[in-house]
Amino acid sequence: MRYAIIGAGIAGLTAAWEIHRRDPEAEVEVFEATDRIGGKLRSVPFEGGPVDLGAEAFLVRRPAARELIDELGLGDDVVGTSGLHSTVFTGGVMKPLPAGTVMGIPATSGPVAHLVSAETAARIDAEGDAEPVDWPVGGDLNVGELVRARYGGEVVERAVSALLGGVYSCTADDLGVRATVPQLAEAFDAMVEAGEKPTLSGAVQRVLDSRAAQAAAKRGEKEARGSVAATAEPSTSAAHPAGTQATGAGDGAQPADGAGGAEGDQDGVGKRRKRPVIFGTLRGGFRELYEALAEASGARIYLDAFVSGLTRDGEGYRLTGAGEGTYDAVLLATPAPTTARLLAAVSPATAEALGPVKLAGSVVVGLRLESGEGFPENSGVLVAGDEPGVHAKAFTFSSKKWPHLAERGGLTLRASFGRFGDDALIREDEDTLVDYALDDLKTITGFDAREAGVAEIYVQRWLGGIPRYDEHHLEHVAAARAAVAEVPGVEVTGSWAGGVGVPAVIADARAAAARLLGQGD
């Protein structure tokens, strides 16, 4: 069998590996329109070693990424975060990220009291007495509109948009509840189906209670295992002290910039608490992963190979613009607009379904400073949406967040700019973006990076990077999947299909490859 994969990002390369793993005799060719593999993962060569200027971590509790890393023999290179916490910049001050929330949405005013006015706090606490939320069971509502209507704009701008914006490069007003915070949507569904009054505070409390129950169950399992091990092999507990086993925890997607850990466990700015490892990455950057995939897949990979179309050729397919001959099957690992364009001839219904999916762009400025002496002991900062005078939406204090980067000396940082619908910053010239980064850093932290000495600068633009997961997104995805299922020998995958996090992309790509081989659901 001969397979064509369009797109050599993490989705396309994972699919190539999965096809090879399931069918070692398969002939796989991968076509990438740009001059590099990796897609939205990119490790740039700073002097001290690679630094990721795309996604920088994976959520440990979701196994897809770690399983793939282990399969490729990279498990020993996985590293965790420092345990330092992130902050939100609001009212001209760095404040702790709110604890005990669902992506910034609280059940009571307590978790966000330090971020909002007394009037807003009172409104949050009275929300349960308001009219019920008109929740569509199985459907979706806009995050920003829902939270603003129930709690007010301060919660949206200073907590929810700050957190979700780091994940999706969008404000809360561009995102859907079920599309981005599915646990909350499921809680609303359960309340309506149980005949309970659906309120935002009630739904959030349901999620928090579920998290607490799951955490307690995990603790019980660990304690039980530890008790058995201590009884059977007394030396084991001495050799491996309690708490050294890394486990995943928490809910929600990973904030791409600035957020140093999962929600909860926030003691205060700069404070560190012992807790399970939430995020992981590779010591040499995600370059290790995408280069290992490219090699292990055994695929022929063509760079600068722009595919402009796909047509039927008997029982197979031909590519327009790249590739030669007929392919038995084709897998598209491309952004939604590209997928729609490529499938216009063979599946107009898929193209129509994906037409409304829009992309959010961003730009990341990577900096290495000669010295970090006197820099705040935090992993990063998210900027409130209503904060004036700041251009950046977030900073990752990379050397503070990742111990393996701290070992290199100096101070490595990432400044992130741009949200959906705001292309002005993304298209600024590099000198202006660097000035914004340095100025914003001083405004937020008081640290003068110019005085500390700027040793290296990298600017990475992500034009049309992340799909907008609005309240209609899941409908578009479902329609596209249904349409593709009617086309033999064609499959689709990508961050628009299965989720924006690295584990979600990997899992969806492997599933798509299995379906293409007739071995999936």
Coordinates of C-alpha atoms in Angstrom, one line a residue:
M1 CA 0.0 0.0 0.0
R2 CA 1.1 3.5 -0.8
Y3 CA 0.2 6.4 1.5
A4 CA 0.5 10.1 1.1
I5 CA 0.5 12.3 4.2
I6 CA 0.1 16.1 3.7
G7 CA 1.8 18.0 6.5
A8 CA 4.9 17.2 8.5
G9 CA 3.9 18.8 11.8
I10 CA 3.5 16.6 14.9
A11 CA 0.2 15.3 13.6
G12 CA 1.5 14.2 10.2
L13 CA 4.7 12.7 11.6
T14 CA 2.8 10.8 14.3
A15 CA 0.4 9.4 11.6
A16 CA 3.4 8.3 9.5
W17 CA 4.9 6.5 12.5
E18 CA 1.6 4.9 13.3
I19 CA 1.1 3.6 9.8
H20 CA 4.7 2.2 9.8
R21 CA 4.1 0.6 13.2
R22 CA 1.0 -1.1 12.1
D23 CA 2.1 -2.0 8.6
P24 CA 6.0 -2.0 8.3
E25 CA 5.7 -2.8 4.6
A26 CA 3.7 0.3 3.8
E27 CA 5.2 3.0 1.6
V28 CA 4.7 6.3 3.2
E29 CA 5.5 9.7 1.7
V30 CA 5.1 13.0 3.6
F31 CA 4.7 16.3 1.9
E32 CA 5.5 19.5 3.8
A33 CA 4.9 22.9 2.2
T34 CA 7.5 24.7 4.3
D35 CA 11.3 24.2 4.6
R36 CA 11.2 22.3 8.0
I37 CA 9.4 19.6 9.8
G38 CA 7.6 20.0 13.2
G39 CA 4.7 22.3 12.3
K40 CA 3.7 24.4 15.3
L41 CA 6.5 22.8 17.4
R42 CA 9.8 24.5 16.9
S43 CA 13.0 24.3 18.9
V44 CA 15.3 27.1 18.1
P45 CA 19.1 26.9 18.6
F46 CA 19.9 29.2 21.5
E47 CA 23.6 29.3 22.3
G48 CA 23.1 27.2 25.5
G49 CA 20.8 24.7 23.8
P50 CA 17.4 24.4 22.1
V51 CA 14.4 26.5 23.3
D52 CA 10.9 25.9 22.2
L53 CA 9.1 28.9 20.7
G54 CA 6.0 26.9 19.8
A55 CA 4.3 24.6 22.3
E56 CA 6.7 24.1 25.2
A57 CA 5.1 21.3 27.3
F58 CA 2.7 18.5 27.4
L59 CA 0.1 17.7 30.1
V60 CA 1.4 14.6 32.0
R61 CA -2.0 13.3 33.0
R62 CA -2.9 12.7 29.4
P63 CA -0.9 9.7 28.4
A64 CA -0.7 10.0 24.6
A65 CA 2.4 12.2 24.5
R66 CA 4.4 10.3 27.2
E67 CA 3.5 6.9 25.6
L68 CA 4.8 8.1 22.2
I69 CA 7.9 9.5 23.7
D70 CA 8.6 6.2 25.5
E71 CA 8.0 4.3 22.3
L72 CA 10.6 6.4 20.6
G73 CA 13.1 5.8 23.3
L74 CA 13.1 9.4 24.6
G75 CA 11.7 8.7 28.0
D76 CA 14.9 9.5 29.9
D77 CA 14.9 13.0 28.4
V78 CA 11.5 14.0 29.9
V79 CA 11.9 16.7 32.5
G80 CA 9.3 18.5 34.7
T81 CA 8.8 22.0 35.9
S82 CA 10.4 23.7 38.9
G83 CA 7.2 24.0 41.0
L84 CA 7.3 27.8 40.9
H85 CA 3.8 29.4 40.3
S86 CA 2.6 31.8 37.7
T87 CA 0.8 35.1 38.1
V88 CA -1.6 37.4 36.5
F89 CA -0.8 41.1 35.9
T90 CA -3.8 43.2 36.7
G91 CA -4.2 46.7 38.2
G92 CA -0.5 47.2 37.7
V93 CA 0.5 44.4 40.0
M94 CA 1.5 40.7 39.6
K95 CA -1.0 38.7 41.6
P96 CA -1.3 34.9 42.1
L97 CA -3.4 33.0 39.6
P98 CA -6.7 32.1 41.1
A99 CA -6.8 28.7 42.9
G100 CA -9.8 26.4 43.0
T101 CA -11.4 27.5 39.7
V102 CA -12.3 25.9 36.4
M103 CA -10.0 27.8 33.9
G104 CA -10.5 30.9 35.9
I105 CA -14.2 30.5 36.6
P106 CA -14.9 30.3 40.3
A107 CA -17.8 28.8 42.2
T108 CA -17.6 31.5 44.9
S109 CA -15.9 34.8 45.1
G110 CA -13.1 33.6 47.3
P111 CA -10.6 32.4 44.6
V112 CA -10.8 35.6 42.6
A113 CA -11.4 38.1 45.5
H114 CA -7.9 39.5 45.0
L115 CA -8.6 40.2 41.3
V116 CA -12.1 41.8 41.3
S117 CA -14.0 44.5 43.0
A118 CA -16.2 44.0 46.1
E119 CA -19.3 44.6 43.9
T120 CA -18.2 41.8 41.5
A121 CA -17.4 39.5 44.4
A122 CA -20.9 40.0 45.8
R123 CA -22.4 39.3 42.3
I124 CA -20.5 36.0 42.1
D125 CA -21.8 34.9 45.5
A126 CA -25.4 35.8 44.6
E127 CA -25.3 34.1 41.2
G128 CA -27.0 31.0 42.5
D129 CA -30.1 33.0 43.3
A130 CA -30.3 34.5 39.8
E131 CA -32.5 33.1 37.0
P132 CA -31.3 29.7 35.7
V133 CA -28.9 29.5 32.8
D134 CA -30.6 28.6 29.6
W135 CA -28.3 25.7 28.9
P136 CA -28.7 23.6 25.7
V137 CA -28.0 20.0 26.7
G138 CA -25.5 18.6 24.3
G139 CA -25.0 22.0 22.8
D140 CA -22.7 24.9 23.6
L141 CA -22.6 28.5 24.7
N142 CA -20.0 31.3 24.4
V143 CA -17.6 31.3 27.4
G144 CA -17.3 35.1 27.6
E145 CA -21.0 35.8 27.2
L146 CA -21.9 33.2 29.8
V147 CA -19.4 34.4 32.5
R148 CA -20.0 38.1 31.8
A149 CA -23.8 37.6 32.1
R150 CA -23.5 35.7 35.4
Y151 CA -20.4 37.2 37.1
G152 CA -19.5 40.4 35.2
G153 CA -16.7 41.5 33.0
E154 CA -13.9 41.6 35.6
V155 CA -13.9 37.9 36.0
V156 CA -13.8 37.5 32.2
E157 CA -10.9 39.8 31.6
R158 CA -8.8 39.2 34.7
A159 CA -9.1 35.5 35.1
V160 CA -10.9 33.6 32.3
S161 CA -9.6 35.4 29.2
A162 CA -6.1 35.5 30.7
L163 CA -6.0 31.7 31.2
L164 CA -7.9 30.6 28.1
G165 CA -6.0 33.2 26.0
G166 CA -2.7 31.4 26.8
V167 CA -4.1 28.2 25.4
Y168 CA -6.1 29.3 22.4
S169 CA -4.8 32.7 21.5
C170 CA -8.3 34.0 21.8
T171 CA -10.4 35.9 24.3
A172 CA -13.1 34.2 26.2
D173 CA -15.6 35.8 23.8
D174 CA -14.2 33.8 20.9
L175 CA -14.5 30.4 22.7
G176 CA -17.2 27.8 23.4
V177 CA -17.8 26.2 26.8
R178 CA -18.0 22.6 25.6
A179 CA -15.3 23.2 23.0
T180 CA -12.7 24.4 25.6
V181 CA -14.0 23.4 29.1
P182 CA -15.9 20.2 28.4
Q183 CA -16.1 19.3 32.1
L184 CA -18.1 22.4 32.8
A185 CA -20.5 21.6 29.9
E186 CA -21.0 18.1 31.2
A187 CA -21.8 19.5 34.6
F188 CA -24.4 21.8 33.1
D189 CA -25.9 18.8 31.1
A190 CA -26.1 16.8 34.3
M191 CA -27.8 19.5 36.2
V192 CA -30.5 20.0 33.6
E193 CA -31.0 16.2 33.2
A194 CA -31.3 15.8 37.0
G195 CA -33.9 18.6 37.1
E196 CA -31.7 20.9 39.1
K197 CA -31.5 24.6 38.5
P198 CA -28.6 25.2 36.2
T199 CA -26.3 28.0 37.5
L200 CA -22.7 28.8 36.7
S201 CA -21.6 28.6 40.3
G202 CA -23.4 25.2 40.7
A203 CA -21.8 23.8 37.5
V204 CA -18.4 24.9 38.6
Q205 CA -18.8 23.4 42.0
R206 CA -19.8 20.1 40.4
V207 CA -16.5 20.1 38.5
L208 CA -14.5 21.0 41.6
D209 CA -16.2 18.3 43.7
S210 CA -15.5 15.7 41.0
R211 CA -11.8 16.8 40.9
A212 CA -11.6 16.5 44.7
A213 CA -13.2 13.0 44.6
Q214 CA -10.8 11.8 41.9
A215 CA -7.8 13.2 43.7
A216 CA -8.9 11.5 47.0
A217 CA -9.3 8.2 45.2
K218 CA -5.8 8.5 43.7
R219 CA -4.4 9.3 47.1
G220 CA -6.1 6.3 48.5
E221 CA -4.7 4.1 45.8
K222 CA -1.2 5.4 46.3
E223 CA -1.5 4.9 50.1
A224 CA -2.8 1.4 49.6
R225 CA 0.1 0.5 47.2
G226 CA 2.6 2.1 49.6
S227 CA 1.2 0.1 52.5
V228 CA 1.4 -3.1 50.7
A229 CA 4.9 -2.3 49.5
A230 CA 6.0 -1.3 52.9
T231 CA 4.7 -4.6 54.4
A232 CA 6.2 -6.8 51.6
E233 CA 9.5 -5.0 51.1
P234 CA 10.5 -2.7 53.9
S235 CA 13.5 -1.5 51.9
T236 CA 11.4 -0.1 49.0
S237 CA 10.0 2.8 50.9
A238 CA 13.4 3.8 52.1
A239 CA 15.0 3.7 48.7
H240 CA 12.1 5.5 47.0
P241 CA 10.6 8.1 49.4
A242 CA 7.0 9.0 49.2
G243 CA 6.2 11.6 46.6
T244 CA 9.0 10.9 44.2
Q245 CA 6.8 9.2 41.7
A246 CA 5.6 11.8 39.1
T247 CA 1.9 11.6 38.5
G248 CA -0.5 13.8 36.5
A249 CA -3.2 15.9 38.0
G250 CA -5.5 18.8 37.2
D251 CA -8.0 19.5 34.5
G252 CA -8.1 21.7 31.4
A253 CA -5.7 22.4 28.6
Q254 CA -2.2 23.7 29.1
P255 CA -1.8 27.4 29.1
A256 CA 0.8 27.9 26.3
D257 CA 2.5 30.9 27.9
G258 CA 2.9 32.2 31.3
A259 CA 0.9 29.7 33.3
G260 CA 3.4 27.7 35.3
G261 CA 1.2 24.9 36.5
A262 CA -2.2 23.6 37.0
E263 CA -5.0 25.5 38.7
G264 CA -4.9 25.2 42.5
D265 CA -1.9 24.9 44.8
Q266 CA -1.4 28.7 44.6
D267 CA 0.1 29.8 47.9
G268 CA 1.1 33.2 46.7
V269 CA 3.5 35.0 44.3
G270 CA 6.8 33.2 44.2
K271 CA 6.0 30.5 46.7
R272 CA 6.7 26.9 45.9
R273 CA 4.8 23.8 47.1
K274 CA 5.5 20.1 46.7
R275 CA 3.0 18.7 44.3
P276 CA 2.7 16.1 41.5
V277 CA 4.3 16.9 38.2
I278 CA 1.7 18.5 35.9
F279 CA 3.7 19.5 32.8
G280 CA 6.6 17.8 31.1
T281 CA 8.9 18.5 28.2
L282 CA 12.0 17.1 26.6
R283 CA 15.5 18.3 27.7
G284 CA 16.5 19.0 24.1
G285 CA 13.1 20.6 23.2
F286 CA 10.3 19.1 21.1
R287 CA 12.9 18.9 18.3
E288 CA 13.8 15.6 19.8
L289 CA 10.3 14.3 19.3
Y290 CA 9.7 15.4 15.8
E291 CA 13.1 14.4 14.5
A292 CA 12.8 11.0 16.2
L293 CA 9.3 10.5 14.6
A294 CA 10.7 11.5 11.2
E295 CA 13.4 8.9 11.4
A296 CA 11.4 6.1 13.1
S297 CA 8.6 6.4 10.6
G298 CA 10.7 5.3 7.7
A299 CA 8.8 7.7 5.5
R300 CA 10.1 9.7 2.6
I301 CA 9.7 13.3 3.7
Y302 CA 9.6 16.1 1.1
L303 CA 10.1 19.7 2.1
D304 CA 9.1 22.8 0.1
A305 CA 6.5 20.4 -1.4
F306 CA 3.3 22.4 -1.8
V307 CA 0.3 20.3 -2.5
S308 CA -2.5 22.4 -4.1
G309 CA -5.2 19.7 -4.7
L310 CA -6.3 16.2 -4.5
T311 CA -8.2 14.3 -7.2
R312 CA -9.5 10.7 -7.6
D313 CA -7.6 8.4 -9.9
G314 CA -9.5 5.1 -10.2
E315 CA -9.6 3.7 -6.7
G316 CA -6.7 5.9 -5.6
Y317 CA -5.7 9.5 -5.5
R318 CA -3.3 11.9 -7.2
L319 CA -1.8 15.0 -5.6
T320 CA -1.6 18.2 -7.5
G321 CA 1.7 20.1 -7.2
A322 CA 3.7 17.4 -5.5
G323 CA 4.1 13.6 -5.5
E324 CA 4.1 11.2 -8.4
G325 CA 1.7 8.5 -9.4
T326 CA -1.3 7.2 -7.6
Y327 CA -1.7 6.8 -3.8
D328 CA -3.9 4.2 -2.3
A329 CA -4.8 6.5 0.6
V330 CA -4.2 10.0 1.7
L331 CA -4.1 11.5 5.2
L332 CA -4.4 15.3 5.6
A333 CA -2.6 16.7 8.6
T334 CA -3.2 20.3 7.8
P335 CA -5.0 23.3 9.3
A336 CA -8.7 23.4 8.7
P337 CA -8.7 26.0 5.9
T338 CA -6.0 24.1 4.0
T339 CA -7.9 20.8 4.6
A340 CA -11.1 22.4 3.2
R341 CA -9.3 23.6 0.1
L342 CA -7.5 20.3 -0.6
L343 CA -10.7 18.3 -0.3
A344 CA -12.9 20.6 -2.3
A345 CA -12.9 18.3 -5.3
V346 CA -13.2 14.9 -3.6
S347 CA -15.4 15.9 -0.7
P348 CA -17.3 19.2 -1.1
A349 CA -19.2 18.4 2.1
T350 CA -16.0 18.3 4.1
A351 CA -14.9 21.6 2.6
E352 CA -18.2 23.2 3.4
A353 CA -18.1 21.9 7.0
L354 CA -14.6 23.3 7.6
G355 CA -15.2 26.6 5.9
P356 CA -16.3 28.5 9.1
V357 CA -13.2 27.4 11.1
K358 CA -10.9 30.4 11.5
L359 CA -7.4 30.5 12.8
A360 CA -5.8 32.6 15.5
G361 CA -2.2 33.9 15.0
S362 CA 0.4 34.8 17.5
V363 CA 4.1 35.8 17.7
V364 CA 6.6 34.7 20.3
V365 CA 9.8 36.6 21.1
G366 CA 12.4 34.5 22.7
L367 CA 15.1 36.2 24.8
R368 CA 18.3 35.1 26.6
L369 CA 19.6 37.6 29.0
E370 CA 23.2 37.7 30.4
S371 CA 21.9 37.8 34.0
G372 CA 18.7 37.1 35.9
E373 CA 19.9 38.4 39.2
G374 CA 17.0 39.9 41.1
F375 CA 14.3 38.5 38.7
P376 CA 11.0 37.4 40.4
E377 CA 10.8 33.8 41.5
N378 CA 7.8 32.9 39.3
S379 CA 7.3 30.7 36.3
G380 CA 5.5 33.3 34.2
V381 CA 2.7 35.9 34.0
L382 CA -0.5 36.2 32.2
V383 CA -1.8 39.7 31.4
A384 CA -5.4 40.6 32.2
G385 CA -7.4 41.5 29.1
D386 CA -8.4 44.9 30.5
E387 CA -4.9 45.9 31.5
P388 CA -3.8 49.2 29.8
G389 CA -0.4 50.0 28.5
V390 CA 0.9 46.4 27.9
H391 CA 1.2 44.8 24.5
A392 CA 2.2 41.3 25.5
K393 CA -0.5 38.8 26.5
A394 CA 1.9 36.6 28.5
F395 CA 5.5 35.9 29.5
T396 CA 7.0 32.6 30.2
F397 CA 10.0 32.9 32.6
S398 CA 11.5 29.8 31.0
S399 CA 14.6 29.6 33.2
K400 CA 12.4 29.8 36.3
K401 CA 9.9 27.4 35.0
W402 CA 12.3 24.7 33.7
P403 CA 15.3 23.6 35.8
H404 CA 17.1 22.2 32.8
L405 CA 17.1 25.7 31.2
A406 CA 18.2 27.3 34.5
E407 CA 21.3 25.1 34.4
R408 CA 22.4 26.9 31.2
G409 CA 22.9 30.2 33.1
G410 CA 21.6 33.6 32.4
L411 CA 17.8 34.0 32.0
T412 CA 15.7 32.7 29.1
L413 CA 12.3 34.2 28.6
R414 CA 9.4 34.1 26.1
A415 CA 7.0 37.0 25.4
S416 CA 3.8 36.2 23.6
F417 CA 1.7 38.6 21.5
G418 CA -1.5 38.4 19.5
R419 CA -5.0 37.0 19.8
F420 CA -7.7 36.1 17.3
G421 CA -8.9 39.0 15.3
D422 CA -5.9 41.2 16.2
D423 CA -3.3 40.9 13.5
A424 CA -1.7 44.3 14.1
L425 CA 0.8 43.1 16.7
I426 CA 1.5 39.9 14.8
R427 CA 2.6 41.8 11.8
E428 CA 4.8 44.4 13.6
D429 CA 8.4 44.5 12.6
E430 CA 10.8 42.5 14.7
D431 CA 12.6 45.5 16.3
T432 CA 9.2 46.9 17.5
L433 CA 8.2 43.5 18.9
V434 CA 11.5 43.2 20.8
D435 CA 11.1 46.7 22.2
Y436 CA 7.5 45.9 23.3
A437 CA 8.8 42.7 25.0
L438 CA 11.5 44.5 26.9
D439 CA 9.3 47.4 27.9
D440 CA 6.4 45.2 29.0
L441 CA 8.8 43.0 31.0
K442 CA 10.0 46.1 32.9
T443 CA 6.4 47.4 33.4
I444 CA 5.3 44.0 34.8
T445 CA 8.2 42.9 36.9
G446 CA 10.4 46.0 37.4
F447 CA 13.3 44.1 35.8
D448 CA 15.4 46.0 33.3
A449 CA 16.4 43.4 30.7
R450 CA 18.4 45.9 28.7
E451 CA 20.5 46.7 31.7
A452 CA 20.9 42.9 32.4
G453 CA 22.2 42.5 28.9
V454 CA 20.3 41.0 26.0
A455 CA 22.5 38.2 24.6
E456 CA 20.1 36.5 22.1
I457 CA 16.8 37.2 20.4
Y458 CA 14.5 35.0 18.3
V459 CA 11.2 36.1 16.8
Q460 CA 8.8 33.3 15.8
R461 CA 5.5 34.3 14.0
W462 CA 2.7 31.8 14.0
L463 CA 0.4 33.2 11.3
G464 CA -2.8 31.2 11.3
G465 CA -1.7 29.0 14.1
I466 CA -4.5 27.8 16.4
P467 CA -8.1 27.1 15.4
R468 CA -10.8 29.2 17.1
Y469 CA -12.7 26.8 19.3
D470 CA -15.9 28.8 19.4
E471 CA -19.4 27.5 20.4
H472 CA -19.9 26.1 17.0
H473 CA -16.5 24.4 16.5
L474 CA -17.5 21.0 17.6
E475 CA -20.5 21.0 15.2
H476 CA -18.1 21.8 12.3
V477 CA -15.7 19.0 13.4
A478 CA -18.5 16.5 13.6
A479 CA -19.8 17.4 10.2
A480 CA -16.4 17.2 8.7
R481 CA -15.7 13.8 10.2
A482 CA -19.0 12.5 9.0
A483 CA -18.3 13.7 5.5
V484 CA -14.8 12.3 5.4
A485 CA -16.1 9.0 6.5
E486 CA -18.0 8.7 3.3
V487 CA -14.8 9.1 1.2
P488 CA -12.8 5.8 1.0
G489 CA -9.0 6.1 1.5
V490 CA -9.0 9.6 3.0
E491 CA -8.6 10.7 6.6
V492 CA -8.0 14.0 8.4
T493 CA -6.3 15.1 11.6
G494 CA -4.8 18.1 13.2
S495 CA -5.3 20.5 16.1
W496 CA -8.7 21.6 14.7
A497 CA -10.0 18.0 15.0
G498 CA -8.9 16.6 18.3
G499 CA -7.7 19.5 20.5
V500 CA -4.8 21.9 20.6
G501 CA -2.6 20.3 23.2
V502 CA 0.3 18.1 22.2
P503 CA -1.2 14.9 23.7
A504 CA -4.6 15.6 22.0
V505 CA -2.9 16.1 18.6
I506 CA -0.9 12.9 19.0
A507 CA -3.9 10.8 20.0
D508 CA -6.1 12.1 17.1
A509 CA -3.3 11.5 14.6
R510 CA -2.8 7.9 15.7
A511 CA -6.5 7.3 15.6
A512 CA -6.8 8.8 12.1
A513 CA -3.9 6.6 10.9
A514 CA -5.6 3.5 12.4
R515 CA -8.8 4.3 10.6
L516 CA -7.0 4.8 7.3
L517 CA -5.6 1.3 7.7
G518 CA -9.1 0.0 8.5
Q519 CA -8.0 -0.8 12.1
G520 CA -9.8 2.0 13.9
D521 CA -13.3 2.6 15.2

